[in-house]
């Protein structure tokens, strides 16, 4: 801490001095990528969202208007936002709840060999195509699928269960199956690093498994848990595969809606949707940061 | 290098493992070269990059096409969704990398207006005259007197039905029949599903609908409200999106009837399902996938090669091959002629039967599909309402 | 006591519950992949299961000749590796920057995160417009660029999470002993975050390998694997795509199986390696999730 504090007190006098400041130098590559590849197109898209649709060319013309944003509220787009964000949130919650015990087994209750093998096992399916994995769920959950065949053969039900597929249930299953590893990985990273001595100390003080878990492990692993939740939430928010393949008739998500809108060359609306999503999520993250102190959680938690 | 490695080219021969390894290393090198952006003249002069729906792909058989026409073809799949295709042309880099496009008709006018595609010079396409007249006459193919789209594949769609479950059906009403609740599906695309519904409502329910392919505001409201009500009643098991989904629904008997593309029946039969394509009394929905000449190709001096390519697609081999592979018809009688002179490659009787089958369909009631009806943006708003219902 | 031993002692009930949930997670993740593997042995066109007596390798043979798929696979691997190689160090250095930053770290953190929420299609379209203006031809390079952007926040977060174990007083101690920032990084930080760096690399690779919305607008003539799969699903897929998925699974399992067999033969006490284990196998265990550095003792 002393070393860092003294660094911050000295303000460089030259450009070279500034560039040598660790924080600036270290963050430069990331900033370059984010600004050049991320911010630049986003700014363009945001500007274009205020342009009008040009019926003459079916492209856009520089007449500024709020028409796209008005359309967002008037043509039934907002319910899709709500549904997608809700679905992403629910998926993230389920994945986090399921991932934590798995990560605990890997990180805290296994030797290094077993842990490494389990981690690899969680990663392998990702090397196959996510699209056909979701497609395969149709064959597993369908009316003539495996699950129904077994249920009927065993006699649990007389008729195949209809709601196993093309329902919210199927979408949830598909998403959890697709995104669980995203939640497991960060948690394993953090759980595996919890110091032996702390856990042993807790045991020595008389805490049982659950108490240690609740009062020692969980707080220490919070960055990993938050990271896992965030990862699943982000990918679930932007996906269209599971909903299209496993959802009910014509179920929509933000990604599907953007495609629908672009198909009728309503580009300003598509850009408005994208801009709104980014703004909305940024606000949500800002609020989460204020209330939960997200960024502070990732600072060193010196135990 | 003697061996030209063009990635994305389906003209490569079937490989032994050693060749694959060689090609992969060469391929990686070619990738690197491609990234350096070497000038286009290094590419073979007579090669066309055909960016089209995979329905138009004949895979390794492009080599035979090359033998027949002298044009090397590299095929790239465009995903079959007009939305991203048009977006990539309008705002993206499609014109820098592809030469000829192939997609569902209707967008030709706007692409022409934006200068993204160039008109075909039919004087350079001798086989153009052999195209069936009613295919040439599809309105959206031309703009301001110039021809922008050449029909590549044409068909008339209705419904796939499972014989054992619903018997012989002859009306779209079966898709909306409450007795089949949860056992039917439609395509997740207003471009087709709205037309089918409109066809049904016009001819069987006697609603006042002038052109099912081009609905007015009120007609559209009528049609979509009908669909929304049906969806709310749980009529549809799901809406399907893309070939494999459609085939899977039928082959796994997830649905018993659904509106869709004819080759799904062939695929289902191949997989042992007793499916058939219905002949509905209300009529069919006609559609065409068309080839368009991208402006980028003209800028790169490939216009003549592109015309030879387009001519080649109508010469007979391509049509016979596509018909055998997918059951789709290229709208020219050259296919039959080609099969006649190459009976060992293609069965002339089958080729003729397929062509006659399509011609018969179009001789009856057919309503044309159109990606750009007058109210197309309204269509999409209604479809969003349907999604939210 | 061996520091590599499992640490958290649990009652049988708790252990069973946690193992059960772990198993449930694995079952969910593997159900579709295993189904596809089994279905890939079905010689017919229909995606479905057949009894083992009818198993056939015909689609695997067909896969070897399926150039479209194999070229797309190569392209995806190249893009994925490029993405991982670039995004991992950038993510790590951004995480280090976060740690060293003062008051502005909150803003920096949120700035990196907000990029995650841009819908992929729009991101790809926007980038392709910019590349077009700059006359940059689309190719695997442009795809990798978009994927680096996509993977960066993930790599950053993973690095940040794994940096939580590096305490500032360790760095301060190293500096007091005369080490430069660079030496302190190499000798103290890097070994501690090794697992995080590897995770970050694999994450970035997998994110890129499975991404198609951005890739659609940025590919050159050679489509990536997800795009080819997507097109195949839309317009007619040959079951070679299922054979590809099955092949990936088989190869991966073979590798893991080899690891387990070797591990059994060279198993040391408490789950580590015997001294006699060949160095190359020890290398395979580079990623030991719960290895504790002596520094933490």
Tab-separated table of N, CA and C in Angstrom, chain B residues 221-364:
chain	number	residue	atom	x	y	z
B	221	UNK	N	-54.957	-6.178	-40.978
B	221	UNK	CA	-55.494	-6.247	-39.624
B	221	UNK	C	-56.382	-7.473	-39.459
B	222	UNK	N	-57.219	-7.698	-40.447
B	222	UNK	CA	-58.128	-8.846	-40.417
B	222	UNK	C	-57.358	-10.153	-40.305
B	223	UNK	N	-56.404	-10.303	-41.194
B	223	UNK	CA	-55.634	-11.544	-41.247
B	223	UNK	C	-54.876	-11.770	-39.936
B	224	UNK	N	-54.219	-10.719	-39.461
B	224	UNK	CA	-53.369	-10.873	-38.274
B	224	UNK	C	-54.194	-11.076	-37.012
B	225	UNK	N	-55.358	-10.416	-36.925
B	225	UNK	CA	-56.208	-10.645	-35.753
B	225	UNK	C	-56.636	-12.098	-35.701
B	226	UNK	N	-56.937	-12.635	-36.880
B	226	UNK	CA	-57.311	-14.050	-36.958
B	226	UNK	C	-56.194	-14.926	-36.417
B	227	UNK	N	-54.984	-14.655	-36.882
B	227	UNK	CA	-53.839	-15.444	-36.428
B	227	UNK	C	-53.589	-15.280	-34.942
B	228	UNK	N	-53.721	-14.041	-34.463
B	228	UNK	CA	-53.471	-13.785	-33.042
B	228	UNK	C	-54.459	-14.562	-32.199
B	229	UNK	N	-55.719	-14.576	-32.640
B	229	UNK	CA	-56.719	-15.316	-31.873
B	229	UNK	C	-56.361	-16.803	-31.839
B	230	UNK	N	-55.961	-17.320	-32.993
B	230	UNK	CA	-55.613	-18.729	-33.053
B	230	UNK	C	-54.429	-19.040	-32.149
B	231	UNK	N	-53.466	-18.137	-32.148
B	231	UNK	CA	-52.298	-18.380	-31.294
B	231	UNK	C	-52.701	-18.376	-29.834
B	232	UNK	N	-53.528	-17.412	-29.458
B	232	UNK	CA	-53.954	-17.328	-28.060
B	232	UNK	C	-54.725	-18.567	-27.658
B	233	UNK	N	-55.439	-19.159	-28.614
B	233	UNK	CA	-56.192	-20.376	-28.300
B	233	UNK	C	-55.290	-21.592	-28.206
B	234	UNK	N	-54.006	-21.414	-28.456
B	234	UNK	CA	-53.094	-22.542	-28.376
B	234	UNK	C	-53.116	-23.437	-29.595
B	235	UNK	N	-53.514	-22.865	-30.720
B	235	UNK	CA	-53.632	-23.670	-31.934
B	235	UNK	C	-52.281	-24.204	-32.408
B	236	UNK	N	-51.239	-23.395	-32.264
B	236	UNK	CA	-49.956	-23.750	-32.852
B	236	UNK	C	-49.027	-24.376	-31.840
B	237	UNK	N	-48.459	-25.520	-32.214
B	237	UNK	CA	-47.451	-26.128	-31.351
B	237	UNK	C	-46.256	-25.197	-31.263
B	238	UNK	N	-45.855	-24.686	-32.421
B	238	UNK	CA	-44.773	-23.716	-32.469
B	238	UNK	C	-44.749	-23.074	-33.850
B	239	UNK	N	-43.895	-22.073	-34.014
B	239	UNK	CA	-43.599	-21.580	-35.359
B	239	UNK	C	-42.204	-22.056	-35.700
B	240	UNK	N	-42.031	-22.567	-36.905
B	240	UNK	CA	-40.727	-23.104	-37.226
B	240	UNK	C	-39.912	-22.117	-38.048
B	241	UNK	N	-38.606	-22.308	-37.973
B	241	UNK	CA	-37.668	-21.329	-38.500
B	241	UNK	C	-36.521	-22.042	-39.172
B	242	UNK	N	-36.597	-22.268	-40.451
B	242	UNK	CA	-35.473	-22.915	-41.106
B	242	UNK	C	-35.716	-24.393	-41.345
B	243	UNK	N	-35.008	-24.873	-42.322
B	243	UNK	CA	-35.209	-26.214	-42.842
B	243	UNK	C	-35.198	-27.310	-41.788
B	244	UNK	N	-34.121	-27.391	-41.034
B	244	UNK	CA	-33.968	-28.508	-40.102
B	244	UNK	C	-35.072	-28.520	-39.066
B	245	UNK	N	-35.482	-27.325	-38.625
B	245	UNK	CA	-36.568	-27.270	-37.658
B	245	UNK	C	-37.844	-27.812	-38.271
B	246	UNK	N	-38.101	-27.406	-39.515
B	246	UNK	CA	-39.317	-27.844	-40.168
B	246	UNK	C	-39.337	-29.355	-40.351
B	247	UNK	N	-38.224	-29.880	-40.845
B	247	UNK	CA	-38.167	-31.323	-41.069
B	247	UNK	C	-38.312	-32.068	-39.754
B	248	UNK	N	-37.675	-31.574	-38.730
B	248	UNK	CA	-37.713	-32.259	-37.432
B	248	UNK	C	-39.136	-32.327	-36.897
B	249	UNK	N	-39.892	-31.247	-37.082
B	249	UNK	CA	-41.267	-31.248	-36.575
B	249	UNK	C	-42.081	-32.345	-37.237
B	250	UNK	N	-41.882	-32.502	-38.542
B	250	UNK	CA	-42.657	-33.498	-39.262
B	250	UNK	C	-42.116	-34.899	-38.991
B	251	UNK	N	-40.806	-35.029	-39.080
B	251	UNK	CA	-40.208	-36.360	-38.944
B	251	UNK	C	-40.401	-36.933	-37.552
B	252	UNK	N	-40.456	-36.101	-36.553
B	252	UNK	CA	-40.682	-36.579	-35.185
B	252	UNK	C	-42.163	-36.549	-34.812
B	253	UNK	N	-42.996	-36.251	-35.800
B	253	UNK	CA	-44.446	-36.199	-35.590
B	253	UNK	C	-44.822	-35.277	-34.445
B	254	UNK	N	-44.017	-34.238	-34.314
B	254	UNK	CA	-44.326	-33.226	-33.304
B	254	UNK	C	-45.583	-32.473	-33.728
B	255	UNK	N	-45.739	-32.274	-35.046
B	255	UNK	CA	-46.964	-31.685	-35.586
B	255	UNK	C	-47.485	-32.613	-36.671
B	256	UNK	N	-48.759	-32.498	-36.972
B	256	UNK	CA	-49.353	-33.363	-37.970
B	256	UNK	C	-49.562	-32.645	-39.291
B	257	UNK	N	-49.755	-31.336	-39.231
B	257	UNK	CA	-49.902	-30.541	-40.446
B	257	UNK	C	-49.126	-29.258	-40.261
B	258	UNK	N	-48.443	-28.805	-41.285
B	258	UNK	CA	-47.861	-27.482	-41.194
B	258	UNK	C	-47.667	-26.889	-42.576
B	259	UNK	N	-47.771	-25.585	-42.685
B	259	UNK	CA	-47.473	-24.918	-43.943
B	259	UNK	C	-45.958	-24.913	-44.075
B	260	UNK	N	-45.484	-25.118	-45.280
B	260	UNK	CA	-44.034	-25.152	-45.424
B	260	UNK	C	-43.564	-25.505	-46.811
B	261	UNK	N	-42.255	-25.762	-46.922
B	261	UNK	CA	-41.614	-25.947	-48.218
B	261	UNK	C	-41.721	-27.391	-48.673
B	262	UNK	N	-41.853	-27.589	-49.961
B	262	UNK	CA	-42.092	-28.936	-50.467
B	262	UNK	C	-40.988	-29.941	-50.162
B	263	UNK	N	-39.707	-29.562	-50.292
B	263	UNK	CA	-38.676	-30.574	-50.045
B	263	UNK	C	-38.699	-31.157	-48.639
B	264	UNK	N	-39.424	-30.507	-47.721
B	264	UNK	CA	-39.547	-31.094	-46.388
B	264	UNK	C	-40.257	-32.437	-46.500
B	265	UNK	N	-41.199	-32.529	-47.442
B	265	UNK	CA	-41.888	-33.808	-47.648
B	265	UNK	C	-40.898	-34.863	-48.114
B	266	UNK	N	-40.039	-34.495	-49.085
B	266	UNK	CA	-39.061	-35.464	-49.586
B	266	UNK	C	-38.129	-35.900	-48.467
B	267	UNK	N	-37.684	-34.912	-47.666
B	267	UNK	CA	-36.785	-35.239	-46.561
B	267	UNK	C	-37.467	-36.152	-45.560
B	268	UNK	N	-38.734	-35.864	-45.253
B	268	UNK	CA	-39.452	-36.694	-44.292
B	268	UNK	C	-39.611	-38.110	-44.830
B	269	UNK	N	-39.933	-38.202	-46.133
B	269	UNK	CA	-40.124	-39.540	-46.715
B	269	UNK	C	-38.824	-40.314	-46.682
B	270	UNK	N	-37.717	-39.611	-46.986
B	270	UNK	CA	-36.401	-40.232	-46.925
B	270	UNK	C	-36.144	-40.788	-45.546
B	271	UNK	N	-36.726	-40.144	-44.565
B	271	UNK	CA	-36.507	-40.576	-43.193
B	271	UNK	C	-37.618	-41.497	-42.719
B	272	UNK	N	-38.392	-42.006	-43.671
B	272	UNK	CA	-39.350	-43.059	-43.346
B	272	UNK	C	-40.709	-42.601	-42.869
B	273	UNK	N	-41.024	-41.319	-43.059
B	273	UNK	CA	-42.325	-40.822	-42.581
B	273	UNK	C	-43.294	-40.737	-43.758
B	274	UNK	N	-44.522	-41.133	-43.531
B	274	UNK	CA	-45.538	-41.111	-44.579
B	274	UNK	C	-46.156	-39.713	-44.653
B	275	UNK	N	-45.377	-38.794	-45.255
B	275	UNK	CA	-45.868	-37.419	-45.377
B	275	UNK	C	-46.184	-37.136	-46.837
B	276	UNK	N	-47.062	-36.192	-47.055
B	276	UNK	CA	-47.373	-35.802	-48.437
B	276	UNK	C	-47.605	-34.301	-48.482
B	277	UNK	N	-47.531	-33.769	-49.697
B	277	UNK	CA	-47.725	-32.332	-49.883
B	277	UNK	C	-49.167	-32.102	-50.322
B	278	UNK	N	-49.884	-31.306	-49.570
B	278	UNK	CA	-51.312	-31.135	-49.827
B	278	UNK	C	-51.571	-30.317	-51.073
B	279	UNK	N	-52.702	-30.575	-51.705
B	279	UNK	CA	-53.144	-29.788	-52.855
B	279	UNK	C	-54.371	-29.002	-52.401
B	280	UNK	N	-54.159	-27.825	-51.847
B	280	UNK	CA	-55.297	-27.129	-51.240
B	280	UNK	C	-56.175	-26.446	-52.283
B	281	UNK	N	-57.478	-26.476	-52.046
B	281	UNK	CA	-58.393	-25.889	-53.022
B	281	UNK	C	-58.283	-24.370	-53.050
B	282	UNK	N	-57.729	-23.794	-51.987
B	282	UNK	CA	-57.620	-22.336	-51.987
B	282	UNK	C	-56.453	-21.834	-52.827
B	283	UNK	N	-55.541	-22.722	-53.179
B	283	UNK	CA	-54.429	-22.288	-54.009
B	283	UNK	C	-53.095	-22.335	-53.289
B	284	UNK	N	-52.030	-22.095	-54.039
B	284	UNK	CA	-50.673	-22.164	-53.520
B	284	UNK	C	-50.084	-20.778	-53.302
B	285	UNK	N	-48.937	-20.774	-52.596
B	285	UNK	CA	-48.147	-19.550	-52.505
B	285	UNK	C	-46.904	-19.728	-53.365
B	286	UNK	N	-46.738	-18.864	-54.330
B	286	UNK	CA	-45.587	-18.982	-55.218
B	286	UNK	C	-44.428	-18.132	-54.732
B	287	UNK	N	-43.217	-18.656	-54.917
B	287	UNK	CA	-42.044	-17.872	-54.533
B	287	UNK	C	-40.913	-18.173	-55.490
B	288	UNK	N	-39.925	-17.300	-55.487
B	288	UNK	CA	-38.754	-17.521	-56.316
B	288	UNK	C	-37.514	-17.008	-55.601
B	289	UNK	N	-36.422	-17.791	-55.714
B	289	UNK	CA	-35.106	-17.295	-55.310
B	289	UNK	C	-34.418	-16.820	-56.575
B	290	UNK	N	-33.876	-15.623	-56.523
B	290	UNK	CA	-33.339	-15.054	-57.745
B	290	UNK	C	-31.873	-14.685	-57.598
B	291	UNK	N	-31.171	-14.698	-58.747
B	291	UNK	CA	-29.773	-14.272	-58.706
B	291	UNK	C	-29.706	-12.788	-59.057
B	292	UNK	N	-28.884	-12.091	-58.290
B	292	UNK	CA	-28.694	-10.662	-58.539
B	292	UNK	C	-27.205	-10.417	-58.757
B	293	UNK	N	-26.913	-9.428	-59.594
B	293	UNK	CA	-25.520	-9.116	-59.909
B	293	UNK	C	-25.052	-7.994	-58.987
B	294	UNK	N	-24.065	-8.273	-58.152
B	294	UNK	CA	-23.621	-7.260	-57.198
B	294	UNK	C	-22.723	-6.245	-57.885
B	295	UNK	N	-22.882	-4.993	-57.488
B	295	UNK	CA	-22.130	-3.904	-58.084
B	295	UNK	C	-20.629	-4.138	-57.942
B	296	UNK	N	-20.239	-4.721	-56.818
B	296	UNK	CA	-18.817	-4.953	-56.585
B	296	UNK	C	-18.191	-5.798	-57.691
B	297	UNK	N	-18.966	-6.782	-58.179
B	297	UNK	CA	-18.425	-7.634	-59.236
B	297	UNK	C	-18.162	-6.811	-60.495
B	298	UNK	N	-19.096	-5.926	-60.806
B	298	UNK	CA	-18.914	-5.081	-61.984
B	298	UNK	C	-17.670	-4.222	-61.812
B	299	UNK	N	-17.514	-3.637	-60.636
B	299	UNK	CA	-16.347	-2.791	-60.370
B	299	UNK	C	-15.044	-3.564	-60.505
B	300	UNK	N	-15.124	-4.860	-60.206
B	300	UNK	CA	-13.907	-5.658	-60.285
B	300	UNK	C	-13.703	-6.251	-61.670
B	301	UNK	N	-14.551	-5.890	-62.600
B	301	UNK	CA	-14.386	-6.373	-63.965
B	301	UNK	C	-14.886	-7.780	-64.179
B	302	UNK	N	-15.780	-8.235	-63.277
B	302	UNK	CA	-16.229	-9.621	-63.395
B	302	UNK	C	-17.602	-9.723	-64.035
B	303	UNK	N	-18.078	-8.631	-64.617
B	303	UNK	CA	-19.445	-8.633	-65.131
B	303	UNK	C	-19.650	-9.715	-66.179
B	304	UNK	N	-18.701	-9.806	-67.114
B	304	UNK	CA	-18.884	-10.813	-68.168
B	304	UNK	C	-18.877	-12.218	-67.594
B	305	UNK	N	-17.935	-12.473	-66.696
B	305	UNK	CA	-17.890	-13.803	-66.066
B	305	UNK	C	-19.205	-14.094	-65.355
B	306	UNK	N	-19.742	-13.069	-64.688
B	306	UNK	CA	-21.001	-13.270	-63.967
B	306	UNK	C	-22.111	-13.644	-64.924
B	307	UNK	N	-22.102	-13.010	-66.097
B	307	UNK	CA	-23.143	-13.336	-67.073
B	307	UNK	C	-22.997	-14.758	-67.580
B	308	UNK	N	-21.746	-15.183	-67.768
B	308	UNK	CA	-21.538	-16.579	-68.172
B	308	UNK	C	-22.049	-17.509	-67.081
B	309	UNK	N	-21.784	-17.133	-65.850
B	309	UNK	CA	-22.270	-17.921	-64.711
B	309	UNK	C	-23.787	-18.010	-64.720
B	310	UNK	N	-24.444	-16.848	-64.855
B	310	UNK	CA	-25.906	-16.845	-64.842
B	310	UNK	C	-26.443	-17.695	-65.983
B	311	UNK	N	-25.792	-17.590	-67.126
B	311	UNK	CA	-26.198	-18.393	-68.263
B	311	UNK	C	-26.035	-19.881	-67.958
B	312	UNK	N	-24.935	-20.177	-67.278
B	312	UNK	CA	-24.664	-21.565	-66.942
B	312	UNK	C	-25.708	-22.165	-66.028
B	313	UNK	N	-26.250	-21.340	-65.142
B	313	UNK	CA	-27.259	-21.868	-64.220
B	313	UNK	C	-28.510	-22.288	-64.978
B	314	UNK	N	-28.711	-21.686	-66.157
B	314	UNK	CA	-29.909	-22.011	-66.923
B	314	UNK	C	-29.619	-23.022	-68.009
B	315	UNK	N	-28.382	-23.534	-68.039
B	315	UNK	CA	-27.984	-24.369	-69.172
B	315	UNK	C	-28.487	-25.795	-69.069
B	316	UNK	N	-28.847	-26.238	-67.878
B	316	UNK	CA	-29.395	-27.590	-67.778
B	316	UNK	C	-28.752	-28.431	-66.700
B	317	UNK	N	-27.422	-28.422	-66.619
B	317	UNK	CA	-26.785	-29.281	-65.614
B	317	UNK	C	-27.201	-28.858	-64.212
B	318	UNK	N	-27.105	-27.540	-63.952
B	318	UNK	CA	-27.413	-27.035	-62.615
B	318	UNK	C	-28.848	-27.382	-62.218
B	319	UNK	N	-29.766	-27.184	-63.182
B	319	UNK	CA	-31.166	-27.462	-62.878
B	319	UNK	C	-31.397	-28.930	-62.570
B	320	UNK	N	-30.781	-29.816	-63.365
B	320	UNK	CA	-30.951	-31.241	-63.123
B	320	UNK	C	-30.384	-31.612	-61.767
B	321	UNK	N	-29.198	-31.078	-61.483
B	321	UNK	CA	-28.544	-31.428	-60.225
B	321	UNK	C	-29.359	-30.941	-59.035
B	322	UNK	N	-29.813	-29.702	-59.117
B	322	UNK	CA	-30.575	-29.143	-57.995
B	322	UNK	C	-31.877	-29.912	-57.790
B	323	UNK	N	-32.490	-30.278	-58.920
B	323	UNK	CA	-33.730	-31.031	-58.825
B	323	UNK	C	-33.526	-32.364	-58.143
B	324	UNK	N	-32.411	-33.027	-58.492
B	324	UNK	CA	-32.133	-34.312	-57.868
B	324	UNK	C	-31.803	-34.153	-56.393
B	325	UNK	N	-31.012	-33.118	-56.087
B	325	UNK	CA	-30.548	-32.959	-54.708
B	325	UNK	C	-31.653	-32.482	-53.782
B	326	UNK	N	-32.433	-31.514	-54.242
B	326	UNK	CA	-33.353	-30.870	-53.307
B	326	UNK	C	-34.805	-30.907	-53.750
B	327	UNK	N	-35.029	-31.285	-54.987
B	327	UNK	CA	-36.408	-31.268	-55.460
B	327	UNK	C	-36.872	-29.894	-55.873
B	328	UNK	N	-35.925	-28.969	-56.054
B	328	UNK	CA	-36.301	-27.634	-56.514
B	328	UNK	C	-36.081	-27.524	-58.007
B	329	UNK	N	-36.850	-26.665	-58.632
B	329	UNK	CA	-36.841	-26.574	-60.083
B	329	UNK	C	-36.276	-25.230	-60.534
B	330	UNK	N	-35.330	-25.291	-61.476
B	330	UNK	CA	-34.884	-24.072	-62.146
B	330	UNK	C	-35.833	-23.892	-63.324
B	331	UNK	N	-36.468	-22.734	-63.453
B	331	UNK	CA	-37.603	-22.611	-64.383
B	331	UNK	C	-37.206	-22.524	-65.856
B	332	UNK	N	-36.625	-23.617	-66.380
B	332	UNK	CA	-36.315	-23.616	-67.795
B	332	UNK	C	-36.451	-25.027	-68.329
B	333	UNK	N	-36.763	-25.142	-69.612
B	333	UNK	CA	-36.895	-26.471	-70.210
B	333	UNK	C	-35.544	-27.049	-70.570
B	334	UNK	N	-34.485	-26.278	-70.391
B	334	UNK	CA	-33.148	-26.788	-70.683
B	334	UNK	C	-32.798	-27.978	-69.810
B	335	UNK	N	-33.424	-28.043	-68.620
B	335	UNK	CA	-33.137	-29.176	-67.738
B	335	UNK	C	-33.533	-30.476	-68.418
B	336	UNK	N	-34.750	-30.455	-68.964
B	336	UNK	CA	-35.236	-31.660	-69.634
B	336	UNK	C	-34.341	-32.009	-70.805
B	337	UNK	N	-33.931	-30.969	-71.556
B	337	UNK	CA	-33.080	-31.210	-72.723
B	337	UNK	C	-31.754	-31.820	-72.282
B	338	UNK	N	-31.201	-31.276	-71.216
B	338	UNK	CA	-29.905	-31.778	-70.733
B	338	UNK	C	-30.011	-33.226	-70.297
B	339	UNK	N	-31.081	-33.527	-69.559
B	339	UNK	CA	-31.256	-34.907	-69.106
B	339	UNK	C	-31.410	-35.838	-70.296
B	340	UNK	N	-32.063	-35.304	-71.337
B	340	UNK	CA	-32.235	-36.122	-72.530
B	340	UNK	C	-30.901	-36.494	-73.162
B	341	UNK	N	-29.956	-35.550	-73.170
B	341	UNK	CA	-28.661	-35.839	-73.786
B	341	UNK	C	-27.686	-36.479	-72.808
B	342	UNK	N	-28.035	-36.539	-71.547
B	342	UNK	CA	-27.163	-37.179	-70.551
B	342	UNK	C	-27.969	-38.146	-69.693
B	343	UNK	N	-28.591	-39.153	-70.336
B	343	UNK	CA	-29.512	-40.011	-69.576
B	343	UNK	C	-28.824	-40.849	-68.515
B	344	UNK	N	-27.501	-41.055	-68.639
B	344	UNK	CA	-26.827	-41.829	-67.606
B	344	UNK	C	-26.612	-41.017	-66.331
B	345	UNK	N	-26.574	-39.671	-66.511
B	345	UNK	CA	-26.372	-38.831	-65.324
B	345	UNK	C	-27.694	-38.532	-64.636
B	346	UNK	N	-28.693	-38.193	-65.438
B	346	UNK	CA	-29.999	-37.828	-64.870
B	346	UNK	C	-31.106	-38.552	-65.622
B	347	UNK	N	-32.086	-39.002	-64.886
B	347	UNK	CA	-33.217	-39.709	-65.473
B	347	UNK	C	-34.146	-38.702	-66.128
B	348	UNK	N	-34.247	-38.706	-67.464
B	348	UNK	CA	-35.075	-37.705	-68.142
B	348	UNK	C	-36.520	-37.738	-67.688
B	349	UNK	N	-37.013	-38.928	-67.382
B	349	UNK	CA	-38.409	-39.022	-66.961
B	349	UNK	C	-38.624	-38.276	-65.649
B	350	UNK	N	-37.690	-38.446	-64.715
B	350	UNK	CA	-37.839	-37.772	-63.409
B	350	UNK	C	-37.758	-36.271	-63.570
B	351	UNK	N	-36.811	-35.808	-64.391
B	351	UNK	CA	-36.641	-34.367	-64.581
B	351	UNK	C	-37.920	-33.776	-65.155
B	352	UNK	N	-38.465	-34.487	-66.178
B	352	UNK	CA	-39.685	-33.988	-66.796
B	352	UNK	C	-40.821	-33.983	-65.787
B	353	UNK	N	-40.904	-35.071	-64.985
B	353	UNK	CA	-41.998	-35.159	-64.024
B	353	UNK	C	-41.954	-33.991	-63.045
B	354	UNK	N	-40.741	-33.655	-62.566
B	354	UNK	CA	-40.610	-32.556	-61.617
B	354	UNK	C	-41.039	-31.242	-62.250
B	355	UNK	N	-40.564	-31.019	-63.478
B	355	UNK	CA	-40.909	-29.765	-64.161
B	355	UNK	C	-42.415	-29.681	-64.386
B	356	UNK	N	-42.998	-30.793	-64.829
B	356	UNK	CA	-44.442	-30.788	-65.064
B	356	UNK	C	-45.207	-30.530	-63.776
B	357	UNK	N	-44.718	-31.140	-62.701
B	357	UNK	CA	-45.371	-30.968	-61.395
B	357	UNK	C	-45.446	-29.493	-61.026
B	358	UNK	N	-44.329	-28.794	-61.185
B	358	UNK	CA	-44.313	-27.377	-60.830
B	358	UNK	C	-45.185	-26.576	-61.794
B	359	UNK	N	-45.089	-26.909	-63.080
B	359	UNK	CA	-45.892	-26.172	-64.053
B	359	UNK	C	-47.375	-26.334	-63.762
B	360	UNK	N	-47.756	-27.565	-63.389
B	360	UNK	CA	-49.165	-27.816	-63.085
B	360	UNK	C	-49.632	-26.940	-61.925
B	361	UNK	N	-48.773	-26.881	-60.903
B	361	UNK	CA	-49.151	-26.075	-59.739
B	361	UNK	C	-49.390	-24.638	-60.156
B	362	UNK	N	-48.471	-24.127	-61.002
B	362	UNK	CA	-48.586	-22.717	-61.366
B	362	UNK	C	-49.691	-22.480	-62.376
B	363	UNK	N	-50.204	-23.546	-62.976
B	363	UNK	CA	-51.322	-23.368	-63.896
B	363	UNK	C	-52.599	-23.089	-63.128
B	364	UNK	N	-52.606	-23.499	-61.842
B	364	UNK	CA	-53.807	-23.279	-61.032
B	364	UNK	C	-53.727	-21.973	-60.277
